[in-house]
Short mmCIF file of N, CA and C in Angstrom, two decimals:
data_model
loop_
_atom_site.label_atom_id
_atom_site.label_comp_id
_atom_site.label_asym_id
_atom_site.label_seq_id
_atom_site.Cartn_x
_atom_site.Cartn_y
_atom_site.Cartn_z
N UNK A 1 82.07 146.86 148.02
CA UNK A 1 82.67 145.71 147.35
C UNK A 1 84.02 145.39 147.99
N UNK A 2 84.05 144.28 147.98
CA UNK A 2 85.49 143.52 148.68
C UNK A 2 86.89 143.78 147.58
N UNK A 3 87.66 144.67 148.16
CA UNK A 3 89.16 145.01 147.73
C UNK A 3 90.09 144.06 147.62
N UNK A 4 90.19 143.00 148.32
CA UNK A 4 90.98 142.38 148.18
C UNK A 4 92.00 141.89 147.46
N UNK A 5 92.48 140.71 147.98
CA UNK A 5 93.06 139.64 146.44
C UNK A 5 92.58 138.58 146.39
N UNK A 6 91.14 138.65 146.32
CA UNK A 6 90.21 137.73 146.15
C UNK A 6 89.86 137.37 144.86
N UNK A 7 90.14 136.08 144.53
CA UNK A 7 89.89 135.91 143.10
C UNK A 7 88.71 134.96 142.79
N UNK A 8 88.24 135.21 143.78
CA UNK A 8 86.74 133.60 143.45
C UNK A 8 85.65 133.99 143.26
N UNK A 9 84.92 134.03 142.23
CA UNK A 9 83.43 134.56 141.75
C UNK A 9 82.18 134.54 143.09
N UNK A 10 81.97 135.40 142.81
CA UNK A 10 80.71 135.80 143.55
C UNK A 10 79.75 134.63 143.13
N UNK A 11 79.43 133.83 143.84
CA UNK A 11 78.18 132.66 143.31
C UNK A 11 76.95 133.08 143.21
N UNK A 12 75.96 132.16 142.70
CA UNK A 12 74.49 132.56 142.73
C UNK A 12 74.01 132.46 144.19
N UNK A 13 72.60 132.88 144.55
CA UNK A 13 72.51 132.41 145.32
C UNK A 13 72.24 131.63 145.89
N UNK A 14 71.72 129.99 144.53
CA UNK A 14 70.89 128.79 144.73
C UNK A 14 72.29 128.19 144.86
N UNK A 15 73.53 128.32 144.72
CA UNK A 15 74.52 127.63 144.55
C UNK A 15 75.51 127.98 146.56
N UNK A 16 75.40 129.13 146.40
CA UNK A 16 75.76 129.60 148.65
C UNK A 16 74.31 128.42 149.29
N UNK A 17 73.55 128.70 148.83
CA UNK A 17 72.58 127.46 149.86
C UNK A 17 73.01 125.95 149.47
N UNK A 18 73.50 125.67 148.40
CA UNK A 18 73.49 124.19 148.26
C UNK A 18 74.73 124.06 149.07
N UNK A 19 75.31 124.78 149.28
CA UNK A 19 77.18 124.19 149.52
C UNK A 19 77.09 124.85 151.07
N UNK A 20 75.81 125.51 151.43
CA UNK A 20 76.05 125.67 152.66
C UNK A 20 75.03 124.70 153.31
N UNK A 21 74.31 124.28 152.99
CA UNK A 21 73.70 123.33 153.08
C UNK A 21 74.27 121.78 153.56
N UNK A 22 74.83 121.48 152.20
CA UNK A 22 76.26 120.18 152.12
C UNK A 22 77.14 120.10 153.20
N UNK A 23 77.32 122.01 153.90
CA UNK A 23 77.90 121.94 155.24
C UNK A 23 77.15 121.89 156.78
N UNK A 24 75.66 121.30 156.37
CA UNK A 24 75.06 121.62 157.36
C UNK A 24 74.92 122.92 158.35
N UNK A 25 75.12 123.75 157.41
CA UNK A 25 75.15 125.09 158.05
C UNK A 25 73.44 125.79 157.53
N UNK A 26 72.71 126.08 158.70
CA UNK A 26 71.24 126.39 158.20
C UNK A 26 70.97 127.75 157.68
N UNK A 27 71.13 127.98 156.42
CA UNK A 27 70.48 129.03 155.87
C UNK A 27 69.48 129.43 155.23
N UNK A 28 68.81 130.40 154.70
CA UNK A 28 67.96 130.84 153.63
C UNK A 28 68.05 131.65 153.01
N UNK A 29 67.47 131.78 151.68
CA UNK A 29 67.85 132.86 150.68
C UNK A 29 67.29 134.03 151.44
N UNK A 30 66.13 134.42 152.28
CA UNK A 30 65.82 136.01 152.77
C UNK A 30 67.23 136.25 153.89
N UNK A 31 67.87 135.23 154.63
CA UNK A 31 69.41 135.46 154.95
C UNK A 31 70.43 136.36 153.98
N UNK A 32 69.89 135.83 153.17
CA UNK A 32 71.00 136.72 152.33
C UNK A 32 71.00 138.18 151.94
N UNK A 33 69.75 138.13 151.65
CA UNK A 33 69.23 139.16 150.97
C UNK A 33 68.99 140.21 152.40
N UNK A 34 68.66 139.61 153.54
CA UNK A 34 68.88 140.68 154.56
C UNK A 34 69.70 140.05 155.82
N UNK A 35 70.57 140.19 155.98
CA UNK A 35 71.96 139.65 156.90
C UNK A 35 71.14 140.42 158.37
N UNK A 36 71.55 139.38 159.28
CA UNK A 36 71.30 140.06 160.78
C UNK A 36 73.20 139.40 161.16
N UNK A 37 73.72 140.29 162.47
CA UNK A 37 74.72 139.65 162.57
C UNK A 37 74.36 138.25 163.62
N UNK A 38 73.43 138.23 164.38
CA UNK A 38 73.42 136.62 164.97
C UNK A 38 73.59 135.57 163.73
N UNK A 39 72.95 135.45 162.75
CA UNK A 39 73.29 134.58 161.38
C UNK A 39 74.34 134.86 160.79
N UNK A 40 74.91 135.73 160.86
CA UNK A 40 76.29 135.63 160.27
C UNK A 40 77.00 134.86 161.56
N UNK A 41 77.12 135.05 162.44
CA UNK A 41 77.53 135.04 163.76
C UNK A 41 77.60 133.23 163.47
N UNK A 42 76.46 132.87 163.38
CA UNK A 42 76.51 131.22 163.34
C UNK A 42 77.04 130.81 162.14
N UNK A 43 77.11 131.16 161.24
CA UNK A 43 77.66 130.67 160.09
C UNK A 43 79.70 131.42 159.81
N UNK A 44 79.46 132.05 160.69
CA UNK A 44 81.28 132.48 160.80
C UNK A 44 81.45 131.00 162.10
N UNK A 45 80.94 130.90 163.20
CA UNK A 45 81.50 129.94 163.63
C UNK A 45 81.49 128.58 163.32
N UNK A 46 80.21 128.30 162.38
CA UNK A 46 80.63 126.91 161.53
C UNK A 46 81.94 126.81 160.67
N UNK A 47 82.01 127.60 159.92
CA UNK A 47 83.05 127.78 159.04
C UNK A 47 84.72 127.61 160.35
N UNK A 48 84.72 128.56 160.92
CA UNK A 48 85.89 128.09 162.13
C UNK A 48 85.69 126.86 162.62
N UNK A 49 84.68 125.80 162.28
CA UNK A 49 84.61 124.68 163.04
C UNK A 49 84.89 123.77 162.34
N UNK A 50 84.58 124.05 160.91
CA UNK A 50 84.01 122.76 159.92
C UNK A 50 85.73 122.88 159.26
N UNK A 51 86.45 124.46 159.23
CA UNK A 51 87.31 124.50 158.26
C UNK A 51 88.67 124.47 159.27
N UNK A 52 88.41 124.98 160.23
CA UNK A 52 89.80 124.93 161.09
C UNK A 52 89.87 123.92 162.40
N UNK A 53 88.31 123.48 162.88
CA UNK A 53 88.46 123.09 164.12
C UNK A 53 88.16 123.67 165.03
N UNK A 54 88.56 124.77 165.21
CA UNK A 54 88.32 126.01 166.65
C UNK A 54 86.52 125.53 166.84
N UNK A 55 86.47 125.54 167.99
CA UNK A 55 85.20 125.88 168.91
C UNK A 55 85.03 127.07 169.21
N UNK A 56 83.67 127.55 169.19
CA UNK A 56 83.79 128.57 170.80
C UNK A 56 84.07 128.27 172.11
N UNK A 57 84.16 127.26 172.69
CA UNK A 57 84.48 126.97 173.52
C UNK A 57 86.05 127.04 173.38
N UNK A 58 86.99 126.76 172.28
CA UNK A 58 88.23 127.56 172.97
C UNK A 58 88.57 128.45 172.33
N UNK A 59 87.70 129.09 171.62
CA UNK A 59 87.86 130.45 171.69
C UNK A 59 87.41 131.28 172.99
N UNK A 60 87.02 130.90 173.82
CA UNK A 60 86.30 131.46 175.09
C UNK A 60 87.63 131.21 175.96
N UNK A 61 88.76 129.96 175.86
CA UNK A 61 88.98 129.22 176.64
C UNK A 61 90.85 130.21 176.45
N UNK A 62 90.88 130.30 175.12
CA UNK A 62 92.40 131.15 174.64
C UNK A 62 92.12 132.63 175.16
N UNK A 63 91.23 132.74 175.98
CA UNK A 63 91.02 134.81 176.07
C UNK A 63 92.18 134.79 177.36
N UNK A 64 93.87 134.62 177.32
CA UNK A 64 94.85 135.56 178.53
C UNK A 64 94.59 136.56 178.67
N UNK A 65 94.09 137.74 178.12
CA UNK A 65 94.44 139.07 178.38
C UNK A 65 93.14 139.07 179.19
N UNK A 66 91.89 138.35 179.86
CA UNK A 66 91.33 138.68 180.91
C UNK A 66 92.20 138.48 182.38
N UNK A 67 93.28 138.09 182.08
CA UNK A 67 94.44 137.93 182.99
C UNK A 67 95.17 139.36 183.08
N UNK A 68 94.53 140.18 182.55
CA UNK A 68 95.36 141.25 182.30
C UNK A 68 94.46 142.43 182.72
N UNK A 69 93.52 142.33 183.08
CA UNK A 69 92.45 143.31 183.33
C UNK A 69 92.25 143.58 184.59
N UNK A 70 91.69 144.47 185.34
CA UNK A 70 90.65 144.45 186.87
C UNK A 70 89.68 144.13 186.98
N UNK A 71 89.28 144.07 185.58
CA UNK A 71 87.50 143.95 185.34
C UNK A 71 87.08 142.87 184.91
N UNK A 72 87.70 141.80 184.71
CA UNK A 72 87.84 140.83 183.78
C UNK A 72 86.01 140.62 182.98
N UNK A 73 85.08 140.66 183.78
CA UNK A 73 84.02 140.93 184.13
C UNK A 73 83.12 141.40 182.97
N UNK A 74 83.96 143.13 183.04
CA UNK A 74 83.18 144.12 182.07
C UNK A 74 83.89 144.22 180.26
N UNK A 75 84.98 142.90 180.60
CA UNK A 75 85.49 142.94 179.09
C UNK A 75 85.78 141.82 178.20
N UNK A 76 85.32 140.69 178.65
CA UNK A 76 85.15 139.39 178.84
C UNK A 76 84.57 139.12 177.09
N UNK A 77 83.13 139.90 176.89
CA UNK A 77 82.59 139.94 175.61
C UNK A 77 83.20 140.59 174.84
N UNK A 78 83.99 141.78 174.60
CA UNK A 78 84.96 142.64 173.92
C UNK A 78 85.78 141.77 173.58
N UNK A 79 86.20 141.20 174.69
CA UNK A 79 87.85 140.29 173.85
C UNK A 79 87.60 139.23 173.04
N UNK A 80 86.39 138.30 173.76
CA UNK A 80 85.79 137.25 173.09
C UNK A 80 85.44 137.07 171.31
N UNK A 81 84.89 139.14 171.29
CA UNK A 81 84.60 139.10 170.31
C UNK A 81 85.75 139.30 169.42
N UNK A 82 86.79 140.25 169.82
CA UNK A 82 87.91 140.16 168.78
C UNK A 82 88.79 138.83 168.57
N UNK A 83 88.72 138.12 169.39
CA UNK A 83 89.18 136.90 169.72
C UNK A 83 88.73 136.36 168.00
N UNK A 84 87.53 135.77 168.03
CA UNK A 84 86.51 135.48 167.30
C UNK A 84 86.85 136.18 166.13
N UNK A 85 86.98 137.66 165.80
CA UNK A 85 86.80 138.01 164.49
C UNK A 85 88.33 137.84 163.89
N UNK A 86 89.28 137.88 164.72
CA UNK A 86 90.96 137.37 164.57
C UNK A 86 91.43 136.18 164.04
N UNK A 87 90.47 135.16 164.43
CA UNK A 87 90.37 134.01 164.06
C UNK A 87 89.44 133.63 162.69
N UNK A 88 88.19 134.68 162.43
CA UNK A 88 87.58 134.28 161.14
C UNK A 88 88.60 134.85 160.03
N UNK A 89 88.94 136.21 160.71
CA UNK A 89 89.98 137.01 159.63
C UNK A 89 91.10 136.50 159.46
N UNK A 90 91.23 135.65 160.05
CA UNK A 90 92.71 134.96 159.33
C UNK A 90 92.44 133.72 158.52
N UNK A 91 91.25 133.28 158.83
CA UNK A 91 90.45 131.76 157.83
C UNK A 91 90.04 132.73 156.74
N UNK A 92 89.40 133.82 156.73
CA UNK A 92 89.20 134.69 155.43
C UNK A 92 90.55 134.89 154.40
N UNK A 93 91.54 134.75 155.35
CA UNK A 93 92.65 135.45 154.89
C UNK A 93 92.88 134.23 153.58
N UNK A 94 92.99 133.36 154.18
CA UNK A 94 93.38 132.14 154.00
C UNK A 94 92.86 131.72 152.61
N UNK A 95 91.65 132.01 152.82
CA UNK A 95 90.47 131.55 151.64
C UNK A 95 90.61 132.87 150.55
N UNK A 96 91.57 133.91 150.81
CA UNK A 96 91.65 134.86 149.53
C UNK A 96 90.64 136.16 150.15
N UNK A 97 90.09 136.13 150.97
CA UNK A 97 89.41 137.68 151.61
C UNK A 97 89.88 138.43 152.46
N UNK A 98 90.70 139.35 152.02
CA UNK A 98 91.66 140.18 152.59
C UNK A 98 91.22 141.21 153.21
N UNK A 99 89.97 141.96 152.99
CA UNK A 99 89.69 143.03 153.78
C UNK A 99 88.39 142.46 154.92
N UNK A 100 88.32 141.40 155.53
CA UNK A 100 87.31 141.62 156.53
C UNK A 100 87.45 142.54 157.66
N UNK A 101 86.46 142.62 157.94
CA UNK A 101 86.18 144.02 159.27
C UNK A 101 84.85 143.46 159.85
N UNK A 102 85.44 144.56 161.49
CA UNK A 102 84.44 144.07 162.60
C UNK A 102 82.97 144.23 161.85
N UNK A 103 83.00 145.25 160.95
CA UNK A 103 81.67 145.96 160.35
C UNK A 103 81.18 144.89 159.84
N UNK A 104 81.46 143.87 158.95
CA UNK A 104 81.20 142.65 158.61
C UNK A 104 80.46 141.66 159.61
N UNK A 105 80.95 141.89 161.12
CA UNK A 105 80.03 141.12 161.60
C UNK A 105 79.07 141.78 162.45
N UNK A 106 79.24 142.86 162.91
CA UNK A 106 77.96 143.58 163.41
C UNK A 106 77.25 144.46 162.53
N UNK A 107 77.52 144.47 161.40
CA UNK A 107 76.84 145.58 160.77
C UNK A 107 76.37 144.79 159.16
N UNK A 108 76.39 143.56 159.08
CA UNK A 108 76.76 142.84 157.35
C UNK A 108 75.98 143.49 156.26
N UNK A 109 76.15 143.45 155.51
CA UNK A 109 75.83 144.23 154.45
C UNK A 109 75.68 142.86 153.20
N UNK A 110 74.17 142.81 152.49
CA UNK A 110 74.07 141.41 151.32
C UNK A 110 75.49 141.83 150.68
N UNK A 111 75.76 142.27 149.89
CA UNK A 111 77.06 142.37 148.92
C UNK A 111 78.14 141.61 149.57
N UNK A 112 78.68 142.06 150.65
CA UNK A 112 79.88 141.61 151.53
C UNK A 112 79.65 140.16 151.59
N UNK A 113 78.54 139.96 152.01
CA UNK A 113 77.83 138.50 152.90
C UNK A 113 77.85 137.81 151.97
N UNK A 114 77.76 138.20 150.66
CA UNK A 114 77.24 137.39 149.58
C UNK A 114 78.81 136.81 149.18
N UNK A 115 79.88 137.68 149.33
CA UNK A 115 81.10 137.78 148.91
C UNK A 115 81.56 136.71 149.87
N UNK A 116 81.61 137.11 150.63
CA UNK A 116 82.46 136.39 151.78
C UNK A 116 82.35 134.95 152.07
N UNK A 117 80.66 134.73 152.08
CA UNK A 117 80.19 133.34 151.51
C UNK A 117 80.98 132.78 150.49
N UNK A 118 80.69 133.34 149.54
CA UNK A 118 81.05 132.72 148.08
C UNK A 118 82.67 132.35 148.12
N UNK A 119 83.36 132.94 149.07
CA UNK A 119 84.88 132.80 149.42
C UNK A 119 84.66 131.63 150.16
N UNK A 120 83.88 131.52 150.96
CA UNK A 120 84.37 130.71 151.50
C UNK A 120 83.63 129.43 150.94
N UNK A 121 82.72 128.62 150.52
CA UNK A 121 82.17 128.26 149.63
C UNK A 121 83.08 127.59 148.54
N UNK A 122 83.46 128.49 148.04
CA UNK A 122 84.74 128.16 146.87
C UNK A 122 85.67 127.38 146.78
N UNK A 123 86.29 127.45 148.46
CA UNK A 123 87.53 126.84 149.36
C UNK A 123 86.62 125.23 149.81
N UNK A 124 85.91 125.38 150.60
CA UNK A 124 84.95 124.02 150.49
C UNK A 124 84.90 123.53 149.41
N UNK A 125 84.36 123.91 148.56
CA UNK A 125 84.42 122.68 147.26
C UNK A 125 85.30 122.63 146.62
N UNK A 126 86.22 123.01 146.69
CA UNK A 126 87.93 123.15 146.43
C UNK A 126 88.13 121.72 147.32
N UNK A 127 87.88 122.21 148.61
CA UNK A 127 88.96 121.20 149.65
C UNK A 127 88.20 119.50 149.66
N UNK A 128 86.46 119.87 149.32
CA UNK A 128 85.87 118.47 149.25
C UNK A 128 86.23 117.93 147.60
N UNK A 129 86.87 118.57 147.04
CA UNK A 129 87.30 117.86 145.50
C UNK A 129 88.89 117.43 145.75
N UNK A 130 89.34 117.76 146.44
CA UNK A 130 90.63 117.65 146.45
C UNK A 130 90.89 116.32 148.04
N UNK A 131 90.18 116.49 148.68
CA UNK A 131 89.92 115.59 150.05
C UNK A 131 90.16 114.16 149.54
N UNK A 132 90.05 113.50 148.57
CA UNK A 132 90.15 111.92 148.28
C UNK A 132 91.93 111.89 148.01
N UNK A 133 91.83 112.79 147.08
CA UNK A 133 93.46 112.85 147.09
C UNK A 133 94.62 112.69 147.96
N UNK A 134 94.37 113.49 148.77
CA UNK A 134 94.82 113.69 150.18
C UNK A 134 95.03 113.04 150.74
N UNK A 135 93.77 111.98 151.47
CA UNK A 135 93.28 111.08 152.24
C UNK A 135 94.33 110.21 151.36
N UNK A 136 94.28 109.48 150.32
CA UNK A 136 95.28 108.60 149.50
C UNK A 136 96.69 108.69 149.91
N UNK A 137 97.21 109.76 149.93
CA UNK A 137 98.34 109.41 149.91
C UNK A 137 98.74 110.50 151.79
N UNK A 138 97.89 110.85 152.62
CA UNK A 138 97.58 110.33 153.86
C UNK A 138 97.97 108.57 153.98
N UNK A 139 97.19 107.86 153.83
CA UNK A 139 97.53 106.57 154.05
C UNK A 139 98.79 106.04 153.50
N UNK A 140 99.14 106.22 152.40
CA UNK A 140 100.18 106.07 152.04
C UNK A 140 101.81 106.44 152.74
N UNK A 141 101.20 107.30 153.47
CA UNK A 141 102.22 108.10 154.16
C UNK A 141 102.37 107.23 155.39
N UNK A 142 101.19 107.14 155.88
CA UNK A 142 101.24 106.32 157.11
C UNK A 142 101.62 104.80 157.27
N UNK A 143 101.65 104.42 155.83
CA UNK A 143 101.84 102.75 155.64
C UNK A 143 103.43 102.73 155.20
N UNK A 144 103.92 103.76 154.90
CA UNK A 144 105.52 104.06 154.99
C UNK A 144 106.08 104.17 156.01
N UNK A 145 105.36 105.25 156.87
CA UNK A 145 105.87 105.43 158.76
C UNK A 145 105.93 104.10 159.28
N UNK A 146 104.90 103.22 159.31
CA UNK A 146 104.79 101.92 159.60
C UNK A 146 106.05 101.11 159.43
N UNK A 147 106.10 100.97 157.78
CA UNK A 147 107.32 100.18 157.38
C UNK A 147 108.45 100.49 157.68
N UNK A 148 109.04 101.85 157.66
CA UNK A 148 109.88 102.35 158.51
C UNK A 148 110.34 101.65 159.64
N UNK A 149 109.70 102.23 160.34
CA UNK A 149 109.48 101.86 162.03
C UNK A 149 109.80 99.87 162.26
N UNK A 150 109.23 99.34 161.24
CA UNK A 150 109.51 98.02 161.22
C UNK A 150 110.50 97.27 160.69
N UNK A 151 111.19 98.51 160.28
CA UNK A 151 112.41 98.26 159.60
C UNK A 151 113.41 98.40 160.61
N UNK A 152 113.52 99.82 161.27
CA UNK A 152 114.09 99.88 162.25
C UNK A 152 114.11 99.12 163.08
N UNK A 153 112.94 98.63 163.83
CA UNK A 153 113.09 97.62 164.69
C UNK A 153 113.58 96.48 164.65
N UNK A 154 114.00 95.74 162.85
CA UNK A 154 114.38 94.79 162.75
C UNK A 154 116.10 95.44 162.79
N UNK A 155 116.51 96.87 162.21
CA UNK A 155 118.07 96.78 162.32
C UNK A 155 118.25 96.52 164.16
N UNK A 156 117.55 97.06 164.77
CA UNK A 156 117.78 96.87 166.52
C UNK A 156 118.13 95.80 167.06
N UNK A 157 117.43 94.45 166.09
CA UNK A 157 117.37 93.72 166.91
C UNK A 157 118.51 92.43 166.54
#
């Protein structure tokens, strides 16, 4: 069980498919119930995509310390991968899941998977309930910068 300071209910599991779903992220309930890490694997990098932006591609693209090697070669996947789990573990962090581990992604375990989902899950429909809001006074913000700026240009001139 997850230690954390995670405070977001463990969901059902018809409720992790609908909202992972909503994210176009392809799952199924025997996913859950038996985790391989390639499926976790794709659904940790949706989540870095959908929630932060990051690609693999620059996560492939930020690896300096193959600048730092002889081998660059024989360690290329090692770094890649901590690269990768540095970056989910700090979007975990983010979302309230404080203890992720590498074990989490090569080794997942339903309980964890189920957890970790549901964390992140939580934060999605958090951020798609809260997204109109935002966006509002986003524009608002920007129709001030505007006026600003047109203000200024009239003291200039």
């Amino acid at each position: 069980m997850l230690q954390g300071t995670s405070f977001c209910p463990t969901l059902k599991s018809q409720d992790i498919l609908d909202v992972m779903r909503q994210m176009e992220i392809p799952i199924m309930e025997e996913d859950l119930e038996k985790p391989t890490p390639q499926r976790v694997q794709i659904w940790y990098e949706a989540f870095l995509f959908i929630l932060k932006g990051i690609s693999l591609e620059q996560l492939g693209n930020d690896i300096e310390l193959l600048d730092l090697t002889d081998y660059p070669e024989s360690h290329s996947d090692d770094i890649f991968l901590m690269s990768f789990y540095q970056n989910m573990a700090t979007l975990l962090h983010q979302v309230g899941i404080d203890d992720f581990s590498l074990r989490d992604m090569l080794k997942p375990e339903p309980n964890r998977v189920r957890r970790i989902l549901s964390g992140v899950c939580n934060f999605a429909m958090f951020r798609d309930d809260r997204m109109p809001t935002l966006e509002k006074y986003t524009v608002q913000a920007d129709q001030q910068a505007e006026r600003l700026d047109a203000l200024q240009q009239e003291l200039e001139q």
